[in-house]
């Protein structure tokens, strides 16, 4: 069965903190994605990766970076968290087009 | 870029009723997926359906690629069907990031 896991379901951080969101998939998928979901704005693409050590910017990469050192793991980094990064963060992976999502991390930045 | 529009934005049903959700997209696409987001935020794959018709239990989907729309049918709705239904299309080649519609929020009451 397909499995995408995210390190935390809920996270509360302070403004200015460095935040790491981890995503792991066990399906040997090459493609991995980070989206954020906000009321009224839907899901928006932050970054994606087609292979280890490769990354591409999505629609809203400002304030974020990513790391993909191993095929199964794709990390989203908030270099200096701000209140406007309070959101639901969703990770996904795919191989042949079908995307599978993790459970999401609801991040609150105070 | 490709625009994805879903209708209706909200739908309220009594248990047992049938419904049709619509997704229009502005350009030809290689991939179209339907997702259900449950109340806990998890996005669950329903269908990968770039064209044709598929059925899975009480749910079925039809995509008419030449006319740029897809329909999701829910028959004999149950309270567990409540949540947000998203249509998403691929931006380019297979395996690339998805562009999501704003979703249809379905509420099924007993």
CSV table of C-alpha atoms in Angstrom, one decimal:
chain,number,residue,atom,x,y,z
A,1,UNK,CA,0.0,0.0,0.0
A,2,UNK,CA,1.2,3.5,-0.8
A,3,UNK,CA,2.6,5.4,2.1
A,4,UNK,CA,3.6,9.1,2.5
A,5,UNK,CA,4.3,10.2,6.0
A,6,UNK,CA,5.0,13.7,7.4
A,7,UNK,CA,7.0,14.3,10.6
A,8,UNK,CA,4.3,16.2,12.5
A,9,UNK,CA,0.5,16.7,12.3
A,10,UNK,CA,0.6,19.9,14.3
A,11,UNK,CA,3.5,22.3,14.9
A,12,UNK,CA,3.7,25.6,16.7
A,13,UNK,CA,6.8,27.8,16.2
A,14,UNK,CA,7.9,31.3,17.0
A,15,UNK,CA,8.6,34.0,14.5
A,16,UNK,CA,12.2,33.9,13.3
A,17,UNK,CA,12.7,30.2,14.1
A,18,UNK,CA,14.1,27.8,11.5
A,19,UNK,CA,11.5,25.1,10.8
A,20,UNK,CA,12.0,21.7,9.2
A,21,UNK,CA,9.1,19.8,7.8
A,22,UNK,CA,10.0,16.2,6.8
A,23,UNK,CA,8.3,14.0,4.3
A,24,UNK,CA,9.1,10.3,3.6
A,25,UNK,CA,7.6,8.0,1.0
A,26,UNK,CA,8.1,4.3,0.8
A,27,UNK,CA,7.2,3.7,-2.9
A,28,UNK,CA,10.5,4.5,-4.6
A,29,UNK,CA,8.9,7.4,-6.3
A,30,UNK,CA,11.2,9.8,-8.2
A,31,UNK,CA,8.9,12.9,-8.0
A,32,UNK,CA,8.1,14.7,-4.7
A,33,UNK,CA,6.2,17.9,-4.0
A,34,UNK,CA,5.4,20.4,-1.3
A,35,UNK,CA,2.2,22.3,-1.4
A,36,UNK,CA,0.6,24.7,1.1
A,37,UNK,CA,-3.2,25.0,1.5
A,38,UNK,CA,-4.9,28.2,2.7
A,39,UNK,CA,-8.6,29.0,2.9
A,40,UNK,CA,-9.8,30.7,-0.3
A,41,UNK,CA,-6.5,30.1,-2.1
A,42,UNK,CA,-6.6,26.3,-2.4
A,43,UNK,CA,-3.4,24.3,-2.8
A,44,UNK,CA,-0.3,26.1,-4.1
A,45,UNK,CA,2.9,24.5,-5.2
A,46,UNK,CA,6.0,25.6,-3.2
A,47,UNK,CA,8.8,23.3,-4.5
A,48,UNK,CA,9.2,20.0,-6.2
A,49,UNK,CA,11.9,17.5,-7.0
A,50,UNK,CA,12.4,15.0,-9.8
A,51,UNK,CA,15.3,13.2,-8.4
A,52,UNK,CA,17.8,13.2,-5.6
A,53,UNK,CA,19.6,16.5,-5.1
A,54,UNK,CA,17.3,18.1,-7.8
A,55,UNK,CA,14.8,20.8,-7.0
A,56,UNK,CA,12.6,23.2,-8.9
A,57,UNK,CA,10.7,26.2,-7.6
A,58,UNK,CA,7.0,26.2,-7.7
A,59,UNK,CA,4.6,29.1,-7.6
A,60,UNK,CA,5.4,30.4,-4.1
A,61,UNK,CA,9.0,29.5,-3.2
A,62,UNK,CA,9.8,32.8,-1.4
A,63,UNK,CA,10.8,32.2,2.2
A,64,UNK,CA,11.3,28.4,1.7
A,65,UNK,CA,14.0,26.0,0.7
A,66,UNK,CA,14.1,22.3,0.2
A,67,UNK,CA,16.5,19.4,0.6
A,68,UNK,CA,16.5,16.0,-1.1
A,69,UNK,CA,19.5,14.0,-0.1
A,70,UNK,CA,17.8,10.6,-0.4
A,71,UNK,CA,15.2,9.4,-2.8
A,72,UNK,CA,12.6,8.7,-0.1
A,73,UNK,CA,12.9,11.9,1.8
A,74,UNK,CA,12.0,15.5,0.9
A,75,UNK,CA,12.4,18.2,3.4
A,76,UNK,CA,10.8,21.7,3.4
A,77,UNK,CA,12.8,24.4,5.3
A,78,UNK,CA,11.4,27.7,6.6
A,79,UNK,CA,14.6,29.7,7.0
A,80,UNK,CA,13.1,32.3,9.3
A,81,UNK,CA,9.4,31.5,10.1
A,82,UNK,CA,6.9,34.4,9.7
A,83,UNK,CA,3.3,34.6,10.7
A,84,UNK,CA,2.2,34.6,7.0
A,85,UNK,CA,3.6,31.1,6.8
A,86,UNK,CA,0.9,29.8,9.1
A,87,UNK,CA,-0.7,27.2,6.9
A,88,UNK,CA,-1.4,23.6,6.2
A,89,UNK,CA,1.6,21.9,4.4
A,90,UNK,CA,1.0,18.9,2.2
A,91,UNK,CA,3.7,16.6,0.8
A,92,UNK,CA,3.1,14.4,-2.2
A,93,UNK,CA,5.0,11.9,-4.3
A,94,UNK,CA,4.3,10.4,-7.7
A,95,UNK,CA,5.9,8.1,-10.3
A,96,UNK,CA,3.6,7.8,-13.3
A,97,UNK,CA,1.3,10.8,-12.7
A,98,UNK,CA,-0.8,9.7,-9.9
A,99,UNK,CA,0.1,11.8,-6.8
A,100,UNK,CA,-0.2,10.4,-3.3
A,101,UNK,CA,-0.4,12.8,-0.4
A,102,UNK,CA,0.8,12.6,3.2
A,103,UNK,CA,-1.6,13.5,6.1
A,104,UNK,CA,-0.4,17.2,6.2
A,105,UNK,CA,1.3,19.3,8.8
A,106,UNK,CA,-0.7,22.2,10.3
A,107,UNK,CA,1.9,24.8,11.1
A,108,UNK,CA,1.2,27.8,13.3
A,109,UNK,CA,3.8,30.6,13.6
A,110,UNK,CA,3.3,32.9,16.6
B,1,UNK,CA,-1.3,28.9,-17.2
B,2,UNK,CA,-4.0,26.3,-17.1
B,3,UNK,CA,-7.1,27.3,-15.2
B,4,UNK,CA,-9.2,24.8,-13.3
B,5,UNK,CA,-12.7,25.7,-12.2
B,6,UNK,CA,-15.0,23.5,-10.1
B,7,UNK,CA,-18.7,23.8,-9.5
B,8,UNK,CA,-20.7,24.1,-7.4
B,9,UNK,CA,-18.5,25.5,-4.6
B,10,UNK,CA,-20.8,24.1,-2.0
B,11,UNK,CA,-23.3,21.3,-1.9
B,12,UNK,CA,-25.6,20.2,0.8
B,13,UNK,CA,-27.3,16.8,0.6
B,14,UNK,CA,-29.5,14.4,2.5
B,15,UNK,CA,-28.1,10.9,3.0
B,16,UNK,CA,-29.1,8.7,0.0
B,17,UNK,CA,-29.1,11.5,-2.5
B,18,UNK,CA,-27.0,11.5,-5.7
B,19,UNK,CA,-24.8,14.4,-6.9
B,20,UNK,CA,-22.6,15.5,-9.8
B,21,UNK,CA,-19.5,17.6,-9.4
B,22,UNK,CA,-18.0,19.4,-12.3
B,23,UNK,CA,-14.4,20.4,-13.3
B,24,UNK,CA,-13.6,22.6,-16.3
B,25,UNK,CA,-10.1,23.1,-17.4
B,26,UNK,CA,-8.8,25.7,-19.9
B,27,UNK,CA,-6.3,23.7,-21.9
B,28,UNK,CA,-5.5,20.2,-22.9
B,29,UNK,CA,-4.0,18.1,-20.1
B,30,UNK,CA,-2.2,14.8,-19.8
B,31,UNK,CA,-3.6,13.9,-16.4
B,32,UNK,CA,-6.6,14.7,-14.3
B,33,UNK,CA,-7.1,13.5,-10.8
B,34,UNK,CA,-10.0,13.7,-8.4
B,35,UNK,CA,-9.3,13.8,-4.6
B,36,UNK,CA,-11.4,13.8,-1.5
B,37,UNK,CA,-10.1,15.8,1.5
B,38,UNK,CA,-11.5,14.4,4.7
B,39,UNK,CA,-12.2,16.5,7.8
B,40,UNK,CA,-8.7,15.8,9.1
B,41,UNK,CA,-7.1,17.2,6.0
B,42,UNK,CA,-5.9,14.0,4.3
B,43,UNK,CA,-6.1,14.1,0.5
B,44,UNK,CA,-7.3,10.7,-0.8
B,45,UNK,CA,-7.0,9.7,-4.4
B,46,UNK,CA,-10.3,8.9,-6.0
B,47,UNK,CA,-9.5,8.7,-9.6
B,48,UNK,CA,-6.7,9.1,-12.1
B,49,UNK,CA,-8.7,9.8,-15.2
B,50,UNK,CA,-7.2,11.8,-18.1
B,51,UNK,CA,-10.0,10.5,-20.4
B,52,UNK,CA,-12.9,8.1,-20.4
B,53,UNK,CA,-15.0,6.7,-17.5
B,54,UNK,CA,-14.1,4.9,-14.3
B,55,UNK,CA,-16.1,3.5,-11.5
B,56,UNK,CA,-15.3,2.6,-7.9
B,57,UNK,CA,-18.2,1.6,-5.8
B,58,UNK,CA,-20.7,4.4,-5.4
B,59,UNK,CA,-18.3,6.8,-7.1
B,60,UNK,CA,-17.7,7.2,-10.8
B,61,UNK,CA,-15.9,9.8,-13.0
B,62,UNK,CA,-16.0,10.8,-16.6
B,63,UNK,CA,-13.5,13.0,-18.4
B,64,UNK,CA,-14.2,14.4,-21.9
B,65,UNK,CA,-10.8,15.6,-22.8
B,66,UNK,CA,-11.8,17.1,-26.1
B,67,UNK,CA,-14.4,19.3,-24.4
B,68,UNK,CA,-12.1,20.0,-21.4
B,69,UNK,CA,-14.3,18.9,-18.5
B,70,UNK,CA,-14.6,16.1,-16.0
B,71,UNK,CA,-17.5,15.0,-13.9
B,72,UNK,CA,-17.5,13.2,-10.5
B,73,UNK,CA,-20.7,11.3,-9.7
B,74,UNK,CA,-21.6,10.3,-6.1
B,75,UNK,CA,-24.5,8.0,-5.8
B,76,UNK,CA,-26.4,7.1,-2.6
B,77,UNK,CA,-24.4,9.6,-0.6
B,78,UNK,CA,-23.4,8.8,3.0
B,79,UNK,CA,-22.3,11.1,5.8
B,80,UNK,CA,-18.7,9.8,5.4
B,81,UNK,CA,-18.7,11.4,1.9
B,82,UNK,CA,-18.6,14.8,3.5
B,83,UNK,CA,-15.5,16.9,2.9
B,84,UNK,CA,-13.9,18.8,0.0
B,85,UNK,CA,-13.6,17.3,-3.4
B,86,UNK,CA,-10.7,18.6,-5.6
B,87,UNK,CA,-10.0,18.3,-9.2
B,88,UNK,CA,-6.4,18.7,-10.3
B,89,UNK,CA,-4.6,18.6,-13.6
B,90,UNK,CA,-1.0,18.2,-14.5
B,91,UNK,CA,1.0,21.2,-15.7
B,92,UNK,CA,3.0,19.4,-18.4
B,93,UNK,CA,4.6,16.0,-18.7
B,94,UNK,CA,3.4,13.0,-16.7
B,95,UNK,CA,4.7,13.2,-13.2
B,96,UNK,CA,4.8,17.0,-12.9
B,97,UNK,CA,3.1,19.1,-10.3
B,98,UNK,CA,-0.6,19.5,-10.2
B,99,UNK,CA,-2.8,22.6,-10.6
B,100,UNK,CA,-5.8,22.3,-8.3
B,101,UNK,CA,-9.3,23.8,-8.5
B,102,UNK,CA,-10.7,25.5,-5.5
B,103,UNK,CA,-12.8,22.5,-4.6
B,104,UNK,CA,-16.4,21.6,-3.9
B,105,UNK,CA,-17.4,21.4,-0.2
B,106,UNK,CA,-19.9,18.6,0.3
B,107,UNK,CA,-22.0,18.2,3.4
B,108,UNK,CA,-24.1,15.1,3.8
B,109,UNK,CA,-26.6,15.0,6.7
B,110,UNK,CA,-28.4,12.0,8.0
